[in-house]
CSV table of C-alpha atoms in Angstrom, one decimal:
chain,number,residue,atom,x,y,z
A,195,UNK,CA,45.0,27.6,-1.8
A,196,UNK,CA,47.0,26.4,-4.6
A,197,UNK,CA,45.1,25.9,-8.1
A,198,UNK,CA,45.1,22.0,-9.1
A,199,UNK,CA,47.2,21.2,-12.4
A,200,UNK,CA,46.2,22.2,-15.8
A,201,UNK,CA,47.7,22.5,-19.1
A,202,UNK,CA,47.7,26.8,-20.3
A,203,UNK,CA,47.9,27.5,-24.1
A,204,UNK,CA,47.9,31.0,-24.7
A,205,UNK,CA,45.5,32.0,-28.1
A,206,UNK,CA,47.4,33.9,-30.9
A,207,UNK,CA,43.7,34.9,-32.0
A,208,UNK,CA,40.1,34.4,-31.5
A,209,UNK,CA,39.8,32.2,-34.3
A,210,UNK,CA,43.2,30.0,-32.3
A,211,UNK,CA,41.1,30.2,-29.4
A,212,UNK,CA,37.9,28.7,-30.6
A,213,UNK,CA,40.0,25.7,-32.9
A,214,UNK,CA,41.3,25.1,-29.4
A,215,UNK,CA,37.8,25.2,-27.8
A,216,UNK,CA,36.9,23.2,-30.3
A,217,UNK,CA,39.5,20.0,-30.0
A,218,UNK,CA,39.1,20.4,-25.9
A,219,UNK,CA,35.7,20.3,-24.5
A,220,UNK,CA,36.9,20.5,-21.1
A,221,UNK,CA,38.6,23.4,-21.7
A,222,UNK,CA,38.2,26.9,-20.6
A,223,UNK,CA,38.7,30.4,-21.4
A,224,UNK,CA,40.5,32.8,-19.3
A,225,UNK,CA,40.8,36.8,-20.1
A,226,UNK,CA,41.1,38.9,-17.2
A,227,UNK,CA,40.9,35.5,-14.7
A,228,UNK,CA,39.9,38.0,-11.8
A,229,UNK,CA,36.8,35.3,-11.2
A,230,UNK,CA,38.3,32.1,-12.4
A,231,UNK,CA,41.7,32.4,-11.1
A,232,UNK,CA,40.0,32.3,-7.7
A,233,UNK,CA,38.1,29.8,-8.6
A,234,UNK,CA,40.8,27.6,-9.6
A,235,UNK,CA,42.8,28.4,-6.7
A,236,UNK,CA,39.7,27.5,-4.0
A,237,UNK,CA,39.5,24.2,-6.2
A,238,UNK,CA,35.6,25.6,-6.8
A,239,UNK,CA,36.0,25.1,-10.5
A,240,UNK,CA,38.7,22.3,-12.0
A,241,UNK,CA,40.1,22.2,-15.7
A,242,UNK,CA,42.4,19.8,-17.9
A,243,UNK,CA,43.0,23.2,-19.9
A,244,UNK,CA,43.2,27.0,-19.8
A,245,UNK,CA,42.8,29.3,-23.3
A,246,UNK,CA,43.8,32.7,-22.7
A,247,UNK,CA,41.9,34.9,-25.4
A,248,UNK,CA,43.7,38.1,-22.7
A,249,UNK,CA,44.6,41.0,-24.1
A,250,UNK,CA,43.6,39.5,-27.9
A,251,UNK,CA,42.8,43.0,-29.5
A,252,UNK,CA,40.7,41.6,-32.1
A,253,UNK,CA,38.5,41.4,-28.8
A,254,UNK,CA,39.3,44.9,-27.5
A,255,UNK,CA,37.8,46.6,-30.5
A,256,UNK,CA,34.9,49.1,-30.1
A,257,UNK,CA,33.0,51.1,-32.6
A,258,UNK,CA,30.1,52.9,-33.1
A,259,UNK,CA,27.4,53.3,-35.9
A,260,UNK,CA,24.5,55.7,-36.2
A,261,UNK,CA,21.9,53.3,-33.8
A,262,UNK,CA,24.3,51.2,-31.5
A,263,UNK,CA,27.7,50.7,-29.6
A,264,UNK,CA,29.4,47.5,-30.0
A,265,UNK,CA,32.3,46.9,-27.0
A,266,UNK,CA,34.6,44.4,-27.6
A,267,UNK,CA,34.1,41.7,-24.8
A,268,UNK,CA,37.5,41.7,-23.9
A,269,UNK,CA,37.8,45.2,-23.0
A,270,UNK,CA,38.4,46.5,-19.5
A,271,UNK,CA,36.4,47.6,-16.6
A,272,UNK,CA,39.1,50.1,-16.1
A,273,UNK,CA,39.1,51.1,-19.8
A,274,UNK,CA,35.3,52.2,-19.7
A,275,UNK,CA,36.3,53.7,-16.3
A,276,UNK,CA,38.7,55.7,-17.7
A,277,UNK,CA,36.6,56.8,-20.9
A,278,UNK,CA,38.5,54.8,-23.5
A,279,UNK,CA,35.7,53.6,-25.1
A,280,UNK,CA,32.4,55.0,-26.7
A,281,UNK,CA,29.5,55.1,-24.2
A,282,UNK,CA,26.4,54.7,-25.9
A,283,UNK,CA,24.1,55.5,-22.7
A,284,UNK,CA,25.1,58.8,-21.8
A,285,UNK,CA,27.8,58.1,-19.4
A,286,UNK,CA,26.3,55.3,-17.2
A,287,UNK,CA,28.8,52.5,-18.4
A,288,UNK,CA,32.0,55.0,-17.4
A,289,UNK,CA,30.4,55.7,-14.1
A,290,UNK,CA,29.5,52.4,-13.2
A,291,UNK,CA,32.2,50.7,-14.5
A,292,UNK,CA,34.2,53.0,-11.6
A,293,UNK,CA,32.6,51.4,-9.0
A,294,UNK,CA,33.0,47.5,-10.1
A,295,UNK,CA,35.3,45.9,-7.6
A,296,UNK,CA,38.6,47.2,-6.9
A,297,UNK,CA,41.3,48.9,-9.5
A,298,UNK,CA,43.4,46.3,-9.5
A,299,UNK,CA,40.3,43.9,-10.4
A,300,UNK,CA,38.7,46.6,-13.1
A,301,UNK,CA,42.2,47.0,-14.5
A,302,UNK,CA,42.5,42.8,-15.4
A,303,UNK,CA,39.0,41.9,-15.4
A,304,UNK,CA,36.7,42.3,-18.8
A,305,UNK,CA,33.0,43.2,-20.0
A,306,UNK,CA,32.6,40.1,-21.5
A,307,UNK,CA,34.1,37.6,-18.3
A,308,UNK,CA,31.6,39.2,-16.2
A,309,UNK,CA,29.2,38.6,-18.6
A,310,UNK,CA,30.2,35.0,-19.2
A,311,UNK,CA,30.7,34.4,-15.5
A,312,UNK,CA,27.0,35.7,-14.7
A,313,UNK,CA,27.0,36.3,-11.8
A,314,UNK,CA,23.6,37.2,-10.0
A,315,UNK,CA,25.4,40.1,-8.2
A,316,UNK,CA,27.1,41.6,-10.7
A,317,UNK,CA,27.3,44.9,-12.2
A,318,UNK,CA,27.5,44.3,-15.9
A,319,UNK,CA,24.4,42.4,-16.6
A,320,UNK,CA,21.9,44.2,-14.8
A,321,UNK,CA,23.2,47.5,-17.3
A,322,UNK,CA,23.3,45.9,-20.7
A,323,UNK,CA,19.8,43.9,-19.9
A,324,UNK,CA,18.3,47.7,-18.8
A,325,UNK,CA,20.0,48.9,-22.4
A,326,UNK,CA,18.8,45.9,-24.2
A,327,UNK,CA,22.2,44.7,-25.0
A,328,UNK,CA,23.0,41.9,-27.2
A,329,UNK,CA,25.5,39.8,-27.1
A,330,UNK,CA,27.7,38.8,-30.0
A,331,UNK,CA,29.0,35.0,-29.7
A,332,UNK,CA,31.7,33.2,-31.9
A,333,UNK,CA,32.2,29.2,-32.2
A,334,UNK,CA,34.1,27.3,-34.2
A,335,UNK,CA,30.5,27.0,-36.4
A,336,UNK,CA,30.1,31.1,-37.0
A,337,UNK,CA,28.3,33.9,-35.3
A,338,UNK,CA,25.3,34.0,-33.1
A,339,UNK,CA,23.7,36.7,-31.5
A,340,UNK,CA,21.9,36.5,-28.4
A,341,UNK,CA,19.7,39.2,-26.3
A,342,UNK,CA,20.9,39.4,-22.6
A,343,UNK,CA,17.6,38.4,-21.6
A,344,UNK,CA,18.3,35.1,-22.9
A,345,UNK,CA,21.6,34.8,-21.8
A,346,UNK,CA,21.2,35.1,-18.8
A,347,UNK,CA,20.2,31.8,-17.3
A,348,UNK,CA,21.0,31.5,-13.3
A,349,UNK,CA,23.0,31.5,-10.7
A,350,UNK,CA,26.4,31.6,-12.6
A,351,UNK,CA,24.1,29.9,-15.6
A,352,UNK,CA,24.3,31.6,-19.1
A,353,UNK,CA,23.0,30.0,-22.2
A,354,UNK,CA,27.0,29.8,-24.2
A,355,UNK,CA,26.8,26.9,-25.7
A,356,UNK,CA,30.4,24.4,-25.7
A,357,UNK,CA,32.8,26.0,-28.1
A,358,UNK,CA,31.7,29.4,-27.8
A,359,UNK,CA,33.3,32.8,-27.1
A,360,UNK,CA,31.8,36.2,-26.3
A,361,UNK,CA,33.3,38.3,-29.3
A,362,UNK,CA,31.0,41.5,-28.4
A,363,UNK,CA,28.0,43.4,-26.9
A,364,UNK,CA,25.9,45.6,-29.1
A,365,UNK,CA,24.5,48.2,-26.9
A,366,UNK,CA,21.7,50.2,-29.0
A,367,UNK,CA,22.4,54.2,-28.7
A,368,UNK,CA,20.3,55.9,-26.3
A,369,UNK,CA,18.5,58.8,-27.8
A,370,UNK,CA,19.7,62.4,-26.5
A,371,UNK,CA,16.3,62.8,-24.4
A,372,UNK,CA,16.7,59.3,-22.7
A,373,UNK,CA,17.9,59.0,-19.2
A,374,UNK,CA,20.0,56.4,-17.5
A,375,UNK,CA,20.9,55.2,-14.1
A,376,UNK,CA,22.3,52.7,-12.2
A,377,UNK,CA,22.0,52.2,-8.3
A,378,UNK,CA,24.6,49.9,-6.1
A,379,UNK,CA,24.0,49.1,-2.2
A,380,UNK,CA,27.4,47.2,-0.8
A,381,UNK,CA,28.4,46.4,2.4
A,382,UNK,CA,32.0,47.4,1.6
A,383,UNK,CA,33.4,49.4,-1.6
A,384,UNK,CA,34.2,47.2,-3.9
A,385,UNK,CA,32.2,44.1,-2.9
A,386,UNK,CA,30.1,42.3,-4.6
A,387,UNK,CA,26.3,44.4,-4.6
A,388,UNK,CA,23.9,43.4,-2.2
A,389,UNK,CA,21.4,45.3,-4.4
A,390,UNK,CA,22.4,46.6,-7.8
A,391,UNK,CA,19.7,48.5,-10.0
A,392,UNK,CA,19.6,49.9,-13.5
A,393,UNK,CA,16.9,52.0,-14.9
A,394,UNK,CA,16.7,53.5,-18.9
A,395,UNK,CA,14.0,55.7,-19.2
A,396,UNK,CA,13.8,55.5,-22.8
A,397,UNK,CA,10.2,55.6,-24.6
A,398,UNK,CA,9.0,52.1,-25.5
A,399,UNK,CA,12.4,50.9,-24.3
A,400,UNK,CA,12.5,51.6,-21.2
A,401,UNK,CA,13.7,49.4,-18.3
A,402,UNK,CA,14.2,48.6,-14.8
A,403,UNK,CA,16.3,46.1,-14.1
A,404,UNK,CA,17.3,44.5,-10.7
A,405,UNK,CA,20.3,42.4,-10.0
A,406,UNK,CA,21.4,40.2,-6.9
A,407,UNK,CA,17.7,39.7,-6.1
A,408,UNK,CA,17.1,36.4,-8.1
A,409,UNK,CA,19.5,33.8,-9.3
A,410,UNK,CA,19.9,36.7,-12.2
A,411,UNK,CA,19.6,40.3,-13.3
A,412,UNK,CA,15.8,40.4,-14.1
A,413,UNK,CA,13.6,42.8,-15.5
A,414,UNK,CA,11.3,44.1,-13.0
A,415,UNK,CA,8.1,44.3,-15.2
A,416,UNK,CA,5.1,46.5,-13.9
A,417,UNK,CA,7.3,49.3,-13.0
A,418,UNK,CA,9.1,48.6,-16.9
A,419,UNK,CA,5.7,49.1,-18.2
A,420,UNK,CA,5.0,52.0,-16.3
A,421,UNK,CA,8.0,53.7,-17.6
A,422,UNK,CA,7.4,52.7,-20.8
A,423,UNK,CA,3.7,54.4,-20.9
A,424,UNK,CA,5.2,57.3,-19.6
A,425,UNK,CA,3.5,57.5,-16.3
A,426,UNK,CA,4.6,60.1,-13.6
A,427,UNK,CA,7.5,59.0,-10.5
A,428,UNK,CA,4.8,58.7,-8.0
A,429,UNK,CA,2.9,56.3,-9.8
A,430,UNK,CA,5.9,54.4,-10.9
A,431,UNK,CA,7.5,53.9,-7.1
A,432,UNK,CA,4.3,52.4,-5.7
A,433,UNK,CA,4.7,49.5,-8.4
A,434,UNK,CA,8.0,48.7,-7.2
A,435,UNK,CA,7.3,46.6,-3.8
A,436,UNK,CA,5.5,44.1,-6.0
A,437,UNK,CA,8.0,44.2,-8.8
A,438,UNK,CA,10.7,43.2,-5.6
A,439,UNK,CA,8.9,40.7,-3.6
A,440,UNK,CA,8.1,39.2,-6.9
A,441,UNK,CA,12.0,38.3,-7.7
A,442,UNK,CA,12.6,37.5,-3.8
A,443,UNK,CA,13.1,33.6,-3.6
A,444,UNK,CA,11.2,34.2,-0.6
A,445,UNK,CA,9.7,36.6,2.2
A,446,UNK,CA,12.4,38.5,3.5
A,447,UNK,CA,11.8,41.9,5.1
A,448,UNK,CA,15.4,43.7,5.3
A,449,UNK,CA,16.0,42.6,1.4
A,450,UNK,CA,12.7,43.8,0.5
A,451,UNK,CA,13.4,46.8,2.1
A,452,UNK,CA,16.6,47.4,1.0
A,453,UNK,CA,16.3,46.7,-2.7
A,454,UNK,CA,12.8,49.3,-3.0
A,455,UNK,CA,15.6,51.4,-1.6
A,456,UNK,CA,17.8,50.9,-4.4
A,457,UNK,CA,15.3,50.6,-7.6
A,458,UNK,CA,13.7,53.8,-5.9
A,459,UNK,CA,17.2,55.5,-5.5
A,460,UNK,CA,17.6,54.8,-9.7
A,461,UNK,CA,13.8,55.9,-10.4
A,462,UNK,CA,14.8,59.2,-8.6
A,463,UNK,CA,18.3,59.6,-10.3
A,464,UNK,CA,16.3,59.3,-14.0
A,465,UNK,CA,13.6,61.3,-12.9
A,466,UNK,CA,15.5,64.0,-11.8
A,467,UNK,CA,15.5,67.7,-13.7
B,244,UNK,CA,56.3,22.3,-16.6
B,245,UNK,CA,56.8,25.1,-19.2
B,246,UNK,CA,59.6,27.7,-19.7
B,247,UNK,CA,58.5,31.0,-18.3
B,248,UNK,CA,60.4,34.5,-19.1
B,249,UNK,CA,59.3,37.6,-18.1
B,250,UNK,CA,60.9,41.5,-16.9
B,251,UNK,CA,60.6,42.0,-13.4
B,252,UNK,CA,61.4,45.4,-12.8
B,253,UNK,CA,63.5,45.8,-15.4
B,254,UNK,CA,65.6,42.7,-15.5
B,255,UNK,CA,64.3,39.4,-17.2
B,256,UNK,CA,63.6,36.4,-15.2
B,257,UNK,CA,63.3,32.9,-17.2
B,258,UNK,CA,62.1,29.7,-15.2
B,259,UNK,CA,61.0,26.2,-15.9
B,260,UNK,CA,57.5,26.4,-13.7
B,261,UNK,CA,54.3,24.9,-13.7
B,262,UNK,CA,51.4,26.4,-15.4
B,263,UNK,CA,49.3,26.5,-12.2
B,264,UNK,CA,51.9,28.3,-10.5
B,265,UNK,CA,50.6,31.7,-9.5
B,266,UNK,CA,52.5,35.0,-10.2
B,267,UNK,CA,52.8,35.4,-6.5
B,268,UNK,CA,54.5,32.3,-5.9
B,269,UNK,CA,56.8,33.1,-9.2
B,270,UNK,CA,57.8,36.5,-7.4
B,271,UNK,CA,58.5,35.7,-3.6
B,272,UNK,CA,59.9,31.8,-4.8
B,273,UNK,CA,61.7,32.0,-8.4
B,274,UNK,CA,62.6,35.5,-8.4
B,275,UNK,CA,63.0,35.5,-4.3
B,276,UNK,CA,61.2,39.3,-4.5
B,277,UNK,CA,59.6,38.9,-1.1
B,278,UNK,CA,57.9,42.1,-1.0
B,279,UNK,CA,54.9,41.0,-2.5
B,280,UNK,CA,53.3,39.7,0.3
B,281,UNK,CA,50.3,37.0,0.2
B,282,UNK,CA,47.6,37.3,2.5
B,283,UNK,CA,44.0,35.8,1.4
B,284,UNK,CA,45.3,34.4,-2.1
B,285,UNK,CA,41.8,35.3,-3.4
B,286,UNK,CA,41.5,38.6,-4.7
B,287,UNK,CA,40.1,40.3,-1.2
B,288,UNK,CA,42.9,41.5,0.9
B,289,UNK,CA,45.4,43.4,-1.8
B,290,UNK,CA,49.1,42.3,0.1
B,291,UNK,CA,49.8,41.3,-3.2
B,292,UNK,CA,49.2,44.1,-5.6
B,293,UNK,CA,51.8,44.6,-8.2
B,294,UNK,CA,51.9,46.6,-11.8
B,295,UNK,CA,51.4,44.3,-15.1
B,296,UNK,CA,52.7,46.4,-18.4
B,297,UNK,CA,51.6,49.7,-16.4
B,298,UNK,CA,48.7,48.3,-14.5
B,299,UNK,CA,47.8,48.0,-11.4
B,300,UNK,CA,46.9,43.9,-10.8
B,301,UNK,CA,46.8,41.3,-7.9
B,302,UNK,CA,49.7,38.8,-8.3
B,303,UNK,CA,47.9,35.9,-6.5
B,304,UNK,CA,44.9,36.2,-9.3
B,305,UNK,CA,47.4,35.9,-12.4
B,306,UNK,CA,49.4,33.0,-13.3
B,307,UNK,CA,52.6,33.4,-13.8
B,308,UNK,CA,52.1,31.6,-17.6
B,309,UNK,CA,50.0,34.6,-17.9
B,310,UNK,CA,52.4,37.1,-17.6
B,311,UNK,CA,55.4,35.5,-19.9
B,312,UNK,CA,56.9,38.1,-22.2
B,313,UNK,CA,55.2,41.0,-20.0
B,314,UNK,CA,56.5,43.5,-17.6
B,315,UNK,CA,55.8,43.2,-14.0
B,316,UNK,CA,57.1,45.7,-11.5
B,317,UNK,CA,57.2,45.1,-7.7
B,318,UNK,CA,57.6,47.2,-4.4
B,319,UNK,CA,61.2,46.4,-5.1
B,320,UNK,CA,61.3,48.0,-8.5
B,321,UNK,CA,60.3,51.3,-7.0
B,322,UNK,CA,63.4,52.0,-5.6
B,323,UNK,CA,64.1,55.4,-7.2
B,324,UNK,CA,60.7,56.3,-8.0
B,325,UNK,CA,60.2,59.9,-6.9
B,326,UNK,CA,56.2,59.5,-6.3
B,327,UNK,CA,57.2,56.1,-4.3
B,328,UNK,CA,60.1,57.7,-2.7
B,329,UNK,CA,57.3,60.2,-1.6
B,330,UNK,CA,54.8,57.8,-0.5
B,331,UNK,CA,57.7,56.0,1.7
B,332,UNK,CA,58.5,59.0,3.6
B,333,UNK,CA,54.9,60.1,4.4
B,334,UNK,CA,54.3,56.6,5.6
B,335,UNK,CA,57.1,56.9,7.8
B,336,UNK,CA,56.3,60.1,9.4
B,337,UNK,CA,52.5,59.0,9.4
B,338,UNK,CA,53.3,55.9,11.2
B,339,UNK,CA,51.1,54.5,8.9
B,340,UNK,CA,52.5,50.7,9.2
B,341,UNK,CA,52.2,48.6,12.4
B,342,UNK,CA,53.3,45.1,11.2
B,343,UNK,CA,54.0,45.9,7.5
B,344,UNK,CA,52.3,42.9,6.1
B,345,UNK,CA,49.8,45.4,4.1
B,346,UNK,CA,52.2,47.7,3.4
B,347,UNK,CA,53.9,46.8,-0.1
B,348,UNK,CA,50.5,46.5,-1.2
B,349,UNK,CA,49.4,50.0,0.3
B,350,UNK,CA,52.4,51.7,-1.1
B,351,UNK,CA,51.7,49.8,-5.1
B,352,UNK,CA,48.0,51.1,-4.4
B,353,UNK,CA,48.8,54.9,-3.4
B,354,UNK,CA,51.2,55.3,-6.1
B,355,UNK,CA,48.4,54.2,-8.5
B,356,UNK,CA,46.1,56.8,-7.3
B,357,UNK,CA,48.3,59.9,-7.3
B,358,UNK,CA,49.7,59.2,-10.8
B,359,UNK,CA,46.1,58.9,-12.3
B,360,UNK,CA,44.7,61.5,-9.4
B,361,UNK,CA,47.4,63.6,-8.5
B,362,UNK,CA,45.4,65.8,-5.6
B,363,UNK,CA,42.8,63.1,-4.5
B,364,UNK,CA,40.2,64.1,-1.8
B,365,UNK,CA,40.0,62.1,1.6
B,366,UNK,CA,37.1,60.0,0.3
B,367,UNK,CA,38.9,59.3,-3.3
B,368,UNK,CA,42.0,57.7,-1.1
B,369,UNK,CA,39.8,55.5,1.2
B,370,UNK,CA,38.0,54.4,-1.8
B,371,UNK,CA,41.0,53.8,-4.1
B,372,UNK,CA,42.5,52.0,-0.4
B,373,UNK,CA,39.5,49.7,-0.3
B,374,UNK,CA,41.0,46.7,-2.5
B,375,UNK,CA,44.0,47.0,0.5
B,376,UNK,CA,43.2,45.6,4.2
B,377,UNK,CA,45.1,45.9,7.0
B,378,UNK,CA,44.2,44.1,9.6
B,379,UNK,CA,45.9,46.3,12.5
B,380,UNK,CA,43.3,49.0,11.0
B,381,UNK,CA,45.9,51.6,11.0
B,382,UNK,CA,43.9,53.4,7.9
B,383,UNK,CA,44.3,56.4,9.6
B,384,UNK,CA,47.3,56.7,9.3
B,385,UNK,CA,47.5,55.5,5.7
B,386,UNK,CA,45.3,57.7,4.7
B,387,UNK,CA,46.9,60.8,6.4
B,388,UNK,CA,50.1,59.2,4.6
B,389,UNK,CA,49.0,59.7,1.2
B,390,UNK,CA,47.5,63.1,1.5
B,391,UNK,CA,50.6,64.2,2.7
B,392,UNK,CA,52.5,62.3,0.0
B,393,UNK,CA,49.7,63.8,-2.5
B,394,UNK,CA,50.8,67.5,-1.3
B,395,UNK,CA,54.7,67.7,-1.4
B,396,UNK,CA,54.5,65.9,-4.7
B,397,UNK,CA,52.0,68.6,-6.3
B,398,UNK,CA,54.2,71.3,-4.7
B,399,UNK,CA,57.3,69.9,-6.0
B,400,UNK,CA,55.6,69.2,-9.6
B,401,UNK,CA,54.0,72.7,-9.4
């Protein structure tokens, strides 16, 4: 398939893009395009206009302070792959960020697109909602910062308002004691997860967080709690079928199986001496 | 329609194009490169894997409006690339192609690998191969391909 017609302007800088957003509100933004490019070409998603904010490296900036990471949202999957930015939970952003799709995809596709695209499946918001991420949003009006937890909406569903861009995710540093995993079942490498996990074990912030469950990444909450108060593994695994049959739209054996699987795969991996 | 210039493999190619043209079509129809090969046009199959600035991309998820002042390099820029030139030969001897349609995009893949991993393990080459189908299912052979490739370069380098 062909994408329909539609008019491209190419954004000089983030504040270009969002004057743009802002005269065109059927416009939309494109960085890496490695989920809206197909989209466009299966006709799934139609546009009068396309801003590209790609390769913008007001957008590609990263730094770090003494309690968190900020990432630029239009910075690689292949550029945390390759450890080109800081990695505020101990390595788990470069080792996931490996296994996201293909290198041809991670090379072209951004942190902040997968974000914005939200899909339930993906690998991105499951990790920054388990790190208690926030996201950093710019409009034509000024900043707004938003927890993941409330950007995430649904099924493809985030909360961006009309006009806005995602600038940025502060990631808070994880302490040197903290642990951090994430956990991925696929039927293929480089497909989409059928169960994708994340787990900080991190004092009061700690989190276990399941994606391609629900309609989004959610946080599964007994066995968050249980972390959190510091109980032992064994304890911790027998809160999990709940946790999972709680997100499951509905009954389903094989998913409930597999995703304990997974959470109890991520559990293990933190847990670990 | 909107004037579009970019390098392709070293020489520039300026065309008056849609902006919904992909840079697929802008390779095989405006610069009649036919070696990037379109399969699934949706990301999945990897026929069309090509190099943006140094990077390894799919040319059927850019538009070619995209890529306008950037430099894209196809199978057919690889002509006197020593690490292709290896890749070539291996696949030859391997009899890792059957129909070829996978091939260019095999060959843009592998080369990726090796210059980034240049002694990669089995697993590393089936995993870095999993953005590339072929539907004969001659992997096999790819994969024996690349390994071989993979050794003659690191003797030659070492």
């Amino acid at each position: 398939m062909k994408a329909a017609p539609f008019h491209y302007a190419r954004a000089a800088s983030l504040h270009a893009a969002l004057d743009a957003l802002a005269a065109g509100p059927e416009a939309l933004v494109i960085s890496g395009g490695q989920s809206l490019a197909p989209l466009l070409n299966l006709r799934m998603t139609l546009c009068d206009t396309i801003v590209d904010i790609g390769g913008l490296t007001e957008l590609q900036a990263c730094w770090q302070t003494d309690h968190a990471t900020l990432i630029g949202a239009g910075v690689t999957h292949a550029m945390i792959e390759d450890g080109l930015t800081p990695d505020p939970a101990h390595g788990m952003l470069r080792r996931a960020a490996g296994k996201i799709a293909y290198r041809a995809v991670r090379c072209q596709g951004t942190i902040g697109g997968s974000l914005a695209m939200a899909d339930p499946a993906a690998d991105w918001p499951c990790i920054l909602l388990a790190l208690g991420a926030t996201a950093i949003l710019r409009s034509a009006l000024g900043e707004r910062r938003v927890a993941l937890d409330d950007l995430l909406v649904g099924v493809y569903e985030t909360s961006l308002r009309p006009g806005e861009i995602i600038q940025a995710l502060e990631i808070p540093n994880l302490p040197p004691q903290a642990r951090a995993a994430s956990a991925k079942i696929s039927r293929k490498t480089g497909a989409f997860a059928n169960s994708m996990v994340a787990v900080v074990l991190n004092g009061e912030s700690s989190r276990a967080v399941l994606g391609a469950a629900g309609p989004r990444a959610t946080i599964l909450p007994h066995v968050s709690a249980a972390l959190a108060s510091g109980s032992p593994l064994d304890q911790i695994t027998g809160l999990v079928t709940r946790d999972v049959a709680d997100i499951l739209p509905e009954p389903d054996p094989y998913l409930q199986s597999l995703h304990e699987t997974n959470v109890r795969r991520a559990l293990l991996e933190v847990f670990a001496p | 329609m909107t004037l579009v210039s970019m390098n392709v493999n070293g020489k520039t190619f300026a065309r008056e194009i849609e902006d919904r043209t992909g840079l697929a079509d802008f390779l095989r129809e405006d610069c009649n490169l036919t070696a990037t090969h379109l399969g699934c046009e949706h990301g999945v199959c990897g026929a069309c894997s090509v190099m943006i600035d140094g990077l390894l991309a799919r040319a059927c998820l850019k538009f070619a409006v995209q890529c306008a002042g950037r430099d894209v390099q196809t199978l057919e820029g690889f002509e006197t690339d020593a690490t292709m030139g290896a890749l070539r030969r291996a696949f030859h001897e391997e009899h890792a192609l059957q129909c070829g349609f996978c091939t260019s995009g095999m060959l843009i893949s592998a080369r990726d690998l090796l210059l980034r991993q240049p002694q990669p393990t089995e697993s590393d080459i089936r995993d870095a191969l999993a953005g590339n189908i072929c539907r004969c299912t001659g992997y096999s052979g790819i994969v024996r391909a690349v390994q071989l490739a993979a050794v003659r370069l690191t003797e030659i380098g070492g």
